[in-house]
Amino acid sequence: MGTKGIEIVGMNVDELVTMLNKAFADEWLAHYQYWLGAKVAKGPMKEAVIAELLQHAADELRHAEMLTTRIIQLGGTPVTTPKKWFDMTNCGYDAPDDPQVKPLLDQNIKGEQCAITTYKKMLQATQTGDPVTHNIALQILQDEVEHEEDLQSLLEDYDVMMKSR
Ligand SMILES: [Fe+2]
Ligand SMILES: [Fe+2]
């Protein structure tokens, strides 16, 4: 906890920490969803899909690290138990129960779109009150926008390939 670092925050710090913890829960759930999706994936183009999902899983874990660092800087406590992830999450968790490539891509695109909405809101909420969190939200948002596009272009390729069969 840095006293001057907290003093310059021009918004309610508890609310800010809660917002960060909710996103932190999202990132862990997304990390696990994508990581497990990569393990179970089946069907056409699975090699490309697995590579992308593993990359995204690593990015979501990095996002969780960025958020937890900020939570601690603000004197907050990162969610201490995975059970609470489900109470805190904005975007939920879609189990990869159907391991076929298309449903996996659909699920994960939905997850990325929810993440984009979450970080857009965080950007707006911190616009004037907390430049440090604002900057973190911007960096993560850039990754989530890239993730959505990566998955949608894989889905496009998949659809083209299935039509030409
Ligand atoms: Fe993320
Ligand atoms: Fe993502």
XYZ file of N, CA, C and O and ligand atoms in Angstrom:
662
model
N 0.849 -1.197 0.000
C 0.000 0.000 0.000
C 0.886 1.250 0.000
O 1.714 1.419 0.886
N 0.703 2.116 -0.970
C 1.471 3.366 -1.053
C 0.584 4.539 -0.686
O -0.415 4.778 -1.340
N 0.979 5.274 0.358
C 0.065 6.310 0.868
C -0.170 7.447 -0.140
O -1.305 7.836 -0.378
N 0.921 7.952 -0.736
C 0.748 9.059 -1.699
C 0.007 8.552 -2.943
O -0.842 9.244 -3.502
N 0.344 7.328 -3.320
C -0.313 6.714 -4.481
C -1.811 6.607 -4.291
O -2.584 6.724 -5.250
N -2.240 6.367 -3.057
C -3.676 6.283 -2.773
C -4.277 7.680 -2.652
O -5.379 7.937 -3.139
N -3.486 8.587 -2.054
C -3.971 9.963 -1.829
C -4.367 10.652 -3.147
O -5.316 11.438 -3.175
N -3.666 10.340 -4.213
C -3.959 11.030 -5.487
C -5.186 10.464 -6.198
O -5.611 10.996 -7.219
N -5.748 9.372 -5.673
C -6.927 8.790 -6.333
C -8.150 9.657 -6.034
O -8.495 9.873 -4.875
N -8.756 10.154 -7.091
C -9.885 11.068 -6.926
C -11.218 10.379 -7.070
O -12.133 10.906 -7.706
N -11.327 9.185 -6.531
C -12.608 8.478 -6.536
C -12.640 7.536 -5.336
O -11.623 7.358 -4.670
N -13.822 6.956 -5.078
C -13.968 6.064 -3.927
C -13.087 4.813 -4.096
O -13.284 4.029 -5.024
N -12.102 4.673 -3.198
C -11.110 3.606 -3.349
C -11.744 2.219 -3.145
O -11.393 1.268 -3.842
N -12.692 2.118 -2.210
C -13.341 0.812 -1.991
C -14.108 0.362 -3.234
O -14.053 -0.814 -3.622
N -14.814 1.313 -3.836
C -15.560 0.971 -5.064
C -14.590 0.588 -6.192
O -14.869 -0.328 -6.973
N -13.482 1.290 -6.246
C -12.467 1.004 -7.265
C -11.892 -0.405 -7.066
O -11.758 -1.180 -8.021
N -11.596 -0.744 -5.814
C -11.052 -2.079 -5.511
C -12.077 -3.163 -5.861
O -11.722 -4.205 -6.429
N -13.356 -2.903 -5.563
C -14.395 -3.888 -5.913
C -14.457 -4.087 -7.428
O -14.525 -5.226 -7.920
N -14.399 -2.986 -8.171
C -14.426 -3.074 -9.633
C -13.231 -3.893 -10.138
O -13.363 -4.741 -11.039
N -12.063 -3.648 -9.550
C -10.857 -4.385 -9.952
C -10.973 -5.866 -9.569
O -10.561 -6.743 -10.340
N -11.547 -6.143 -8.399
C -11.699 -7.537 -7.976
C -12.686 -8.302 -8.850
O -12.507 -9.502 -9.116
N -13.721 -7.626 -9.314
C -14.688 -8.275 -10.206
C -13.998 -8.661 -11.529
O -14.177 -9.764 -12.043
N -13.200 -7.746 -12.042
C -12.460 -8.036 -13.276
C -11.414 -9.127 -13.030
O -11.158 -9.973 -13.900
N -10.822 -9.119 -11.838
C -9.832 -10.133 -11.456
C -10.480 -11.531 -11.477
O -9.901 -12.500 -12.007
N -11.700 -11.633 -10.923
C -12.437 -12.911 -10.952
C -12.710 -13.330 -12.397
O -12.538 -14.508 -12.767
N -13.117 -12.373 -13.237
C -13.348 -12.669 -14.668
C -12.105 -13.261 -15.319
O -12.199 -14.207 -16.111
N -10.962 -12.654 -15.032
C -9.728 -13.076 -15.712
C -9.339 -14.505 -15.337
O -8.919 -15.282 -16.197
N -9.508 -14.852 -14.055
C -9.171 -16.227 -13.658
C -10.118 -17.229 -14.309
O -9.698 -18.287 -14.784
N -11.408 -16.890 -14.337
C -12.376 -17.798 -14.960
C -12.099 -17.921 -16.458
O -12.160 -19.022 -17.018
N -11.771 -16.792 -17.099
C -11.456 -16.831 -18.536
C -10.182 -17.642 -18.772
O -10.106 -18.458 -19.704
N -9.187 -17.425 -17.915
C -7.934 -18.185 -18.035
C -8.227 -19.688 -18.028
O -7.780 -20.427 -18.903
N -9.014 -20.111 -17.057
C -9.291 -21.545 -16.923
C -10.141 -22.062 -18.090
O -9.894 -23.146 -18.638
N -11.144 -21.261 -18.471
C -12.020 -21.655 -19.585
C -11.208 -21.865 -20.871
O -11.400 -22.848 -21.579
N -10.304 -20.942 -21.167
C -9.537 -21.025 -22.419
C -8.489 -22.124 -22.321
O -8.252 -22.874 -23.266
N -7.836 -22.199 -21.171
C -6.788 -23.204 -20.972
C -7.365 -24.616 -21.117
O -6.822 -25.455 -21.825
N -8.526 -24.831 -20.476
C -9.144 -26.156 -20.552
C -9.698 -26.409 -21.962
O -9.587 -27.525 -22.490
N -10.265 -25.376 -22.576
C -10.747 -25.479 -23.956
C -9.636 -25.957 -24.881
O -9.845 -26.806 -25.749
N -8.425 -25.434 -24.677
C -7.279 -25.833 -25.507
C -6.925 -27.306 -25.281
O -6.470 -27.992 -26.190
N -7.140 -27.795 -24.088
C -6.809 -29.199 -23.794
C -7.798 -30.165 -24.432
O -7.420 -31.254 -24.855
N -9.076 -29.783 -24.458
C -10.112 -30.738 -24.896
C -10.535 -30.563 -26.357
O -11.293 -31.382 -26.872
N -10.050 -29.489 -27.025
C -10.542 -29.142 -28.370
C -10.453 -30.306 -29.347
O -9.474 -31.052 -29.378
N -11.520 -30.421 -30.163
C -11.605 -31.484 -31.165
C -12.116 -30.910 -32.473
O -12.890 -29.964 -32.451
N -11.769 -31.566 -33.577
C -12.386 -31.218 -34.850
C -11.466 -30.461 -35.777
O -10.289 -30.249 -35.469
N -12.026 -30.031 -36.943
C -11.229 -29.376 -37.982
C -10.548 -28.124 -37.443
O -11.142 -27.403 -36.645
N -9.323 -27.881 -37.891
C -8.556 -26.680 -37.519
C -8.205 -26.640 -36.041
O -7.893 -25.574 -35.503
N -8.259 -27.786 -35.376
C -8.050 -27.712 -33.928
C -6.655 -27.223 -33.552
O -6.499 -26.562 -32.529
N -5.645 -27.504 -34.408
C -4.289 -27.058 -34.057
C -4.225 -25.533 -33.950
O -3.652 -24.991 -33.005
N -4.834 -24.859 -34.927
C -4.831 -23.384 -34.914
C -5.624 -22.854 -33.729
O -5.213 -21.886 -33.069
N -6.741 -23.498 -33.432
C -7.593 -23.052 -32.328
C -6.883 -23.264 -30.984
O -6.875 -22.379 -30.123
N -6.227 -24.408 -30.833
C -5.507 -24.693 -29.593
C -4.403 -23.649 -29.368
O -4.261 -23.108 -28.263
N -3.653 -23.337 -30.424
C -2.568 -22.350 -30.279
C -3.121 -21.007 -29.829
O -2.562 -20.345 -28.942
N -4.235 -20.605 -30.422
C -4.827 -19.301 -30.078
C -5.359 -19.313 -28.642
O -5.138 -18.363 -27.877
N -6.049 -20.372 -28.270
C -6.621 -20.430 -26.913
C -5.529 -20.436 -25.842
O -5.683 -19.794 -24.793
N -4.423 -21.122 -26.122
C -3.325 -21.145 -25.139
C -2.709 -19.761 -24.985
O -2.376 -19.329 -23.872
N -2.579 -19.059 -26.113
C -2.054 -17.687 -26.059
C -2.995 -16.795 -25.245
O -2.567 -16.012 -24.392
N -4.293 -16.937 -25.501
C -5.266 -16.115 -24.771
C -5.253 -16.458 -23.280
O -5.315 -15.563 -22.435
N -5.169 -17.752 -22.972
C -5.140 -18.164 -21.558
C -3.963 -17.493 -20.846
O -4.110 -16.991 -19.719
N -2.812 -17.458 -21.518
C -1.630 -16.810 -20.917
C -1.874 -15.308 -20.742
O -1.501 -14.721 -19.716
N -2.506 -14.695 -21.726
C -2.812 -13.250 -21.624
C -3.771 -12.977 -20.465
O -3.601 -11.999 -19.732
N -4.790 -13.823 -20.283
C -5.770 -13.571 -19.207
C -5.086 -13.694 -17.831
O -5.373 -12.923 -16.920
N -4.152 -14.626 -17.720
C -3.422 -14.761 -16.454
C -2.558 -13.517 -16.205
O -2.471 -13.013 -15.075
N -1.970 -12.996 -17.263
C -1.178 -11.758 -17.154
C -2.092 -10.598 -16.743
O -1.714 -9.754 -15.922
N -3.302 -10.576 -17.282
C -4.255 -9.527 -16.877
C -4.585 -9.648 -15.391
O -4.684 -8.643 -14.687
N -4.777 -10.888 -14.922
C -5.056 -11.098 -13.490
C -3.905 -10.547 -12.648
O -4.122 -9.936 -11.600
N -2.684 -10.740 -13.132
C -1.510 -10.221 -12.408
C -1.516 -8.699 -12.370
O -1.229 -8.090 -11.329
N -1.840 -8.076 -13.503
C -1.889 -6.601 -13.552
C -2.937 -6.077 -12.569
O -2.710 -5.091 -11.854
N -4.093 -6.741 -12.520
C -5.186 -6.280 -11.651
C -4.828 -6.478 -10.176
O -5.081 -5.594 -9.344
N -4.228 -7.611 -9.860
C -3.915 -7.857 -8.454
C -2.833 -6.897 -7.954
O -2.883 -6.420 -6.812
N -1.905 -6.556 -8.820
C -0.889 -5.566 -8.442
C -1.555 -4.236 -8.101
O -1.241 -3.600 -7.087
N -2.515 -3.843 -8.910
C -3.204 -2.562 -8.675
C -4.057 -2.626 -7.389
O -4.114 -1.655 -6.635
N -4.725 -3.761 -7.172
C -5.548 -3.919 -5.963
C -4.669 -3.748 -4.720
O -5.026 -3.024 -3.775
N -3.501 -4.359 -4.734
C -2.592 -4.279 -3.574
C -2.045 -2.862 -3.415
O -1.967 -2.340 -2.298
N -1.717 -2.210 -4.515
C -1.267 -0.806 -4.436
C -2.305 0.076 -3.761
O -1.982 1.037 -3.070
N -3.579 -0.264 -3.980
C -4.676 0.551 -3.425
C -5.047 0.135 -2.000
O -6.022 0.636 -1.433
N -4.286 -0.800 -1.419
C -4.563 -1.239 -0.056
C -5.689 -2.256 0.026
O -6.195 -2.546 1.116
N -6.098 -2.798 -1.124
C -7.186 -3.785 -1.141
C -6.657 -5.201 -1.005
O -5.446 -5.433 -0.968
N -7.583 -6.141 -0.942
C -7.226 -7.562 -0.874
C -7.798 -8.255 -2.108
O -9.008 -8.217 -2.320
N -6.945 -8.875 -2.911
C -7.469 -9.631 -4.054
C -8.356 -10.772 -3.537
O -8.067 -11.323 -2.465
N -9.402 -11.087 -4.270
C -10.313 -12.193 -3.894
C -9.470 -13.384 -3.468
O -8.605 -13.836 -4.218
N -9.718 -13.893 -2.262
C -8.792 -14.886 -1.704
C -9.196 -16.325 -1.985
O -8.407 -17.233 -1.753
N -10.419 -16.547 -2.476
C -10.803 -17.940 -2.720
C -11.559 -18.073 -4.050
O -12.425 -17.245 -4.355
N -11.209 -19.123 -4.831
C -11.875 -19.326 -6.124
C -13.397 -19.399 -6.018
O -14.088 -18.997 -6.948
N -13.917 -19.889 -4.882
C -15.377 -19.939 -4.715
C -16.011 -18.573 -4.951
O -17.115 -18.481 -5.473
N -15.305 -17.519 -4.530
C -15.851 -16.165 -4.644
C -15.828 -15.628 -6.073
O -16.482 -14.639 -6.374
N -15.023 -16.273 -6.936
C -14.982 -15.801 -8.319
C -16.391 -15.768 -8.911
O -16.739 -14.869 -9.667
N -17.177 -16.774 -8.543
C -18.527 -16.861 -9.123
C -19.477 -15.811 -8.569
O -20.433 -15.436 -9.225
N -19.219 -15.319 -7.362
C -20.032 -14.219 -6.813
C -19.634 -12.889 -7.442
O -20.448 -11.989 -7.567
N -18.348 -12.782 -7.782
C -17.801 -11.490 -8.204
C -17.891 -11.269 -9.721
O -17.910 -10.144 -10.181
N -17.890 -12.351 -10.479
C -17.686 -12.237 -11.931
C -18.730 -11.386 -12.661
O -19.909 -11.420 -12.324
N -18.256 -10.639 -13.681
C -19.155 -9.937 -14.602
C -19.550 -10.855 -15.750
O -20.652 -10.763 -16.273
N -18.624 -11.686 -16.172
C -18.774 -12.400 -17.448
C -19.065 -13.893 -17.283
O -19.305 -14.578 -18.269
N -19.008 -14.403 -16.057
C -19.356 -15.794 -15.815
C -18.338 -16.777 -16.364
O -17.204 -16.412 -16.699
N -18.773 -18.012 -16.464
C -17.894 -19.083 -16.912
C -18.697 -20.031 -17.794
O -19.764 -20.487 -17.400
N -18.195 -20.288 -18.991
C -18.833 -21.261 -19.885
C -17.961 -22.503 -19.927
O -16.875 -22.476 -20.524
N -18.422 -23.582 -19.331
C -17.642 -24.821 -19.329
C -17.508 -25.355 -20.752
O -18.492 -25.365 -21.498
N -16.319 -25.795 -21.132
C -16.146 -26.354 -22.485
C -16.658 -27.801 -22.559
O -15.920 -28.716 -22.896
N -17.946 -27.978 -22.238
C -18.528 -29.323 -22.204
C -18.670 -29.914 -23.603
O -18.632 -31.127 -23.764
N -18.880 -29.048 -24.599
C -18.862 -29.498 -25.991
C -17.504 -29.096 -26.569
O -17.260 -27.914 -26.812
N -16.598 -30.063 -26.769
C -15.226 -29.715 -27.136
C -15.013 -29.436 -28.629
O -13.874 -29.214 -29.046
N -16.109 -29.475 -29.420
C -15.934 -29.182 -30.849
C -15.492 -27.735 -31.046
O -15.870 -26.838 -30.285
N -14.694 -27.543 -32.102
C -14.081 -26.244 -32.364
C -15.105 -25.095 -32.413
O -14.889 -24.045 -31.798
N -16.211 -25.306 -33.113
C -17.142 -24.184 -33.301
C -17.792 -23.718 -31.988
O -17.772 -22.520 -31.694
N -18.377 -24.634 -31.200
C -18.915 -24.150 -29.917
C -17.859 -23.546 -28.998
O -18.149 -22.581 -28.277
N -16.636 -24.069 -29.050
C -15.565 -23.468 -28.237
C -15.309 -22.025 -28.672
O -15.200 -21.123 -27.841
N -15.212 -21.834 -30.004
C -14.964 -20.474 -30.507
C -16.125 -19.554 -30.134
O -15.903 -18.428 -29.678
N -17.367 -20.042 -30.310
C -18.542 -19.214 -29.986
C -18.527 -18.781 -28.516
O -18.730 -17.612 -28.202
N -18.264 -19.732 -27.629
C -18.209 -19.436 -26.184
C -17.161 -18.379 -25.880
O -17.386 -17.465 -25.096
N -15.994 -18.567 -26.483
C -14.890 -17.697 -26.121
C -15.024 -16.315 -26.742
O -14.608 -15.321 -26.141
N -15.654 -16.239 -27.914
C -15.958 -14.915 -28.501
C -16.911 -14.166 -27.569
O -16.726 -12.981 -27.287
N -17.913 -14.873 -27.056
C -18.853 -14.268 -26.109
C -18.091 -13.735 -24.872
O -18.340 -12.623 -24.398
N -17.151 -14.516 -24.393
C -16.332 -14.098 -23.242
C -15.530 -12.849 -23.534
O -15.464 -11.918 -22.716
N -14.925 -12.795 -24.713
C -14.123 -11.619 -25.080
C -15.000 -10.386 -25.219
O -14.607 -9.284 -24.827
N -16.198 -10.572 -25.767
C -17.088 -9.415 -25.940
C -17.522 -8.878 -24.583
O -17.614 -7.662 -24.386
N -17.766 -9.764 -23.630
C -18.104 -9.322 -22.280
C -16.912 -8.595 -21.648
O -17.074 -7.560 -20.997
N -15.701 -9.117 -21.877
C -14.492 -8.469 -21.332
C -14.323 -7.061 -21.918
O -13.975 -6.115 -21.194
N -14.593 -6.922 -23.216
C -14.487 -5.601 -23.850
C -15.437 -4.622 -23.162
O -15.062 -3.490 -22.832
N -16.681 -5.060 -22.912
C -17.659 -4.205 -22.223
C -17.169 -3.839 -20.814
O -17.251 -2.676 -20.397
N -16.636 -4.822 -20.096
C -16.144 -4.597 -18.727
C -15.036 -3.543 -18.693
O -15.060 -2.616 -17.873
N -14.059 -3.664 -19.594
C -12.927 -2.728 -19.554
C -13.279 -1.367 -20.130
O -12.710 -0.354 -19.719
N -14.251 -1.344 -21.049
C -14.738 -0.039 -21.530
C -15.367 0.713 -20.352
O -15.137 1.915 -20.176
N -16.146 0.003 -19.533
C -16.761 0.629 -18.352
C -15.698 1.076 -17.343
O -15.810 2.150 -16.754
N -14.668 0.243 -17.163
C -13.607 0.606 -16.220
C -12.856 1.849 -16.707
O -12.508 2.726 -15.914
N -12.645 1.926 -18.010
C -11.987 3.106 -18.595
C -12.797 4.359 -18.312
O -12.252 5.390 -17.906
N -14.110 4.253 -18.535
C -14.983 5.416 -18.324
C -15.014 5.795 -16.850
O -14.933 6.978 -16.505
N -15.098 4.792 -15.967
C -15.226 5.060 -14.530
C -13.966 5.698 -13.945
O -14.033 6.378 -12.925
N -12.812 5.443 -14.574
C -11.549 5.939 -14.011
C -10.976 7.122 -14.790
O -9.887 7.598 -14.473
N -11.713 7.566 -15.767
C -11.233 8.604 -16.707
C -10.587 9.805 -16.003
O -9.505 10.237 -16.380
N -11.256 10.329 -14.990
C -10.697 11.501 -14.304
C -10.171 11.136 -12.912
O -9.326 11.834 -12.376
N -10.663 10.039 -12.324
C -10.355 9.744 -10.927
C -9.060 8.986 -10.686
O -8.434 9.160 -9.639
N -8.662 8.138 -11.629
C -7.477 7.320 -11.353
C -6.719 6.975 -12.639
O -6.990 5.975 -13.297
N -5.736 7.824 -12.970
C -4.991 7.614 -14.221
C -4.242 6.280 -14.267
O -4.035 5.724 -15.344
N -3.848 5.758 -13.102
C -3.074 4.504 -13.105
C -3.981 3.330 -13.494
O -3.648 2.535 -14.386
N -5.142 3.236 -12.838
C -6.087 2.165 -13.207
C -6.586 2.362 -14.638
O -6.780 1.396 -15.382
N -6.775 3.625 -15.010
C -7.219 3.939 -16.372
C -6.246 3.357 -17.392
O -6.645 2.732 -18.375
N -4.968 3.521 -17.133
C -3.939 3.024 -18.043
C -3.936 1.488 -18.107
O -3.790 0.897 -19.179
N -4.137 0.853 -16.952
C -4.197 -0.617 -16.917
C -5.413 -1.100 -17.719
O -5.314 -2.029 -18.528
N -6.564 -0.447 -17.494
C -7.793 -0.832 -18.208
C -7.598 -0.688 -19.720
O -8.064 -1.528 -20.500
N -6.875 0.361 -20.124
C -6.637 0.585 -21.558
C -5.759 -0.522 -22.144
O -6.054 -1.060 -23.221
N -4.707 -0.877 -21.421
C -3.817 -1.947 -21.911
C -4.582 -3.271 -22.054
O -4.429 -3.985 -23.052
N -5.397 -3.580 -21.035
C -6.132 -4.848 -21.095
C -7.178 -4.790 -22.211
O -7.347 -5.758 -22.966
N -7.862 -3.654 -22.323
C -8.881 -3.512 -23.382
C -8.275 -3.768 -24.765
O -8.887 -4.434 -25.608
N -7.062 -3.239 -24.980
C -6.399 -3.449 -26.282
C -6.215 -4.943 -26.549
O -6.440 -5.412 -27.664
N -5.828 -5.694 -25.515
C -5.656 -7.152 -25.684
C -6.992 -7.835 -25.960
O -7.073 -8.737 -26.795
N -8.040 -7.421 -25.242
C -9.339 -8.101 -25.403
C -9.919 -7.847 -26.803
O -10.522 -8.742 -27.399
N -9.696 -6.637 -27.320
C -10.152 -6.319 -28.682
C -9.403 -7.211 -29.685
O -10.002 -7.760 -30.624
N -8.116 -7.389 -29.445
C -7.310 -8.259 -30.310
C -7.805 -9.722 -30.202
O -7.921 -10.419 -31.212
N -8.106 -10.149 -28.983
C -8.588 -11.525 -28.780
C -9.884 -11.783 -29.550
O -10.035 -12.828 -30.174
N -10.823 -10.830 -29.453
C -12.096 -11.023 -30.156
C -11.835 -11.205 -31.651
O -12.385 -12.100 -32.288
N -10.969 -10.350 -32.192
C -10.698 -10.386 -33.630
C -9.995 -11.695 -34.023
O -10.326 -12.308 -35.038
N -9.048 -12.134 -33.195
C -8.350 -13.405 -33.467
C -9.362 -14.551 -33.590
O -9.285 -15.376 -34.506
N -10.281 -14.602 -32.642
C -11.232 -15.730 -32.606
C -12.252 -15.623 -33.725
O -12.625 -16.631 -34.338
N -12.712 -14.384 -34.007
C -13.696 -14.237 -35.084
C -13.060 -14.556 -36.432
O -13.728 -15.122 -37.303
N -11.784 -14.243 -36.633
C -11.191 -14.586 -37.924
C -10.956 -16.097 -38.029
O -11.086 -16.665 -39.118
N -10.665 -16.751 -36.915
C -10.588 -18.225 -36.948
C -11.947 -18.835 -37.309
O -12.027 -19.781 -38.094
N -13.003 -18.254 -36.738
C -14.350 -18.758 -37.009
C -14.729 -18.555 -38.480
O -15.335 -19.430 -39.103
N -14.308 -17.415 -39.041
C -14.539 -17.153 -40.471
C -13.852 -18.211 -41.322
O -14.451 -18.770 -42.244
N -12.584 -18.487 -41.012
C -11.835 -19.501 -41.768
C -12.517 -20.870 -41.648
O -12.622 -21.615 -42.622
N -12.970 -21.145 -40.439
C -13.645 -22.430 -40.187
C -14.902 -22.544 -41.053
O -15.132 -23.568 -41.704
N -15.708 -21.471 -41.066
C -16.956 -21.493 -41.848
C -16.668 -21.659 -43.344
O -17.355 -22.421 -44.023
N -15.641 -20.956 -43.838
C -15.272 -21.069 -45.259
C -14.863 -22.501 -45.573
O -15.298 -23.096 -46.561
N -14.045 -23.070 -44.699
C -13.561 -24.429 -44.919
C -14.714 -25.441 -44.907
O -14.762 -26.341 -45.751
N -15.652 -25.271 -43.996
C -16.761 -26.222 -43.901
C -17.682 -26.130 -45.112
O -18.215 -27.135 -45.576
N -17.836 -24.891 -45.662
C -18.688 -24.702 -46.841
C -18.071 -25.357 -48.069
O -18.783 -25.843 -48.943
N -16.738 -25.320 -48.155
C -16.076 -25.817 -49.372
C -15.922 -27.350 -49.349
O -15.347 -27.934 -50.247
N -16.387 -27.980 -48.297
C -16.226 -29.450 -48.218
C -17.269 -30.194 -49.040
O -18.397 -29.745 -49.132
Fe -8.297 -10.596 -20.045
Fe -9.307 -12.030 -23.653
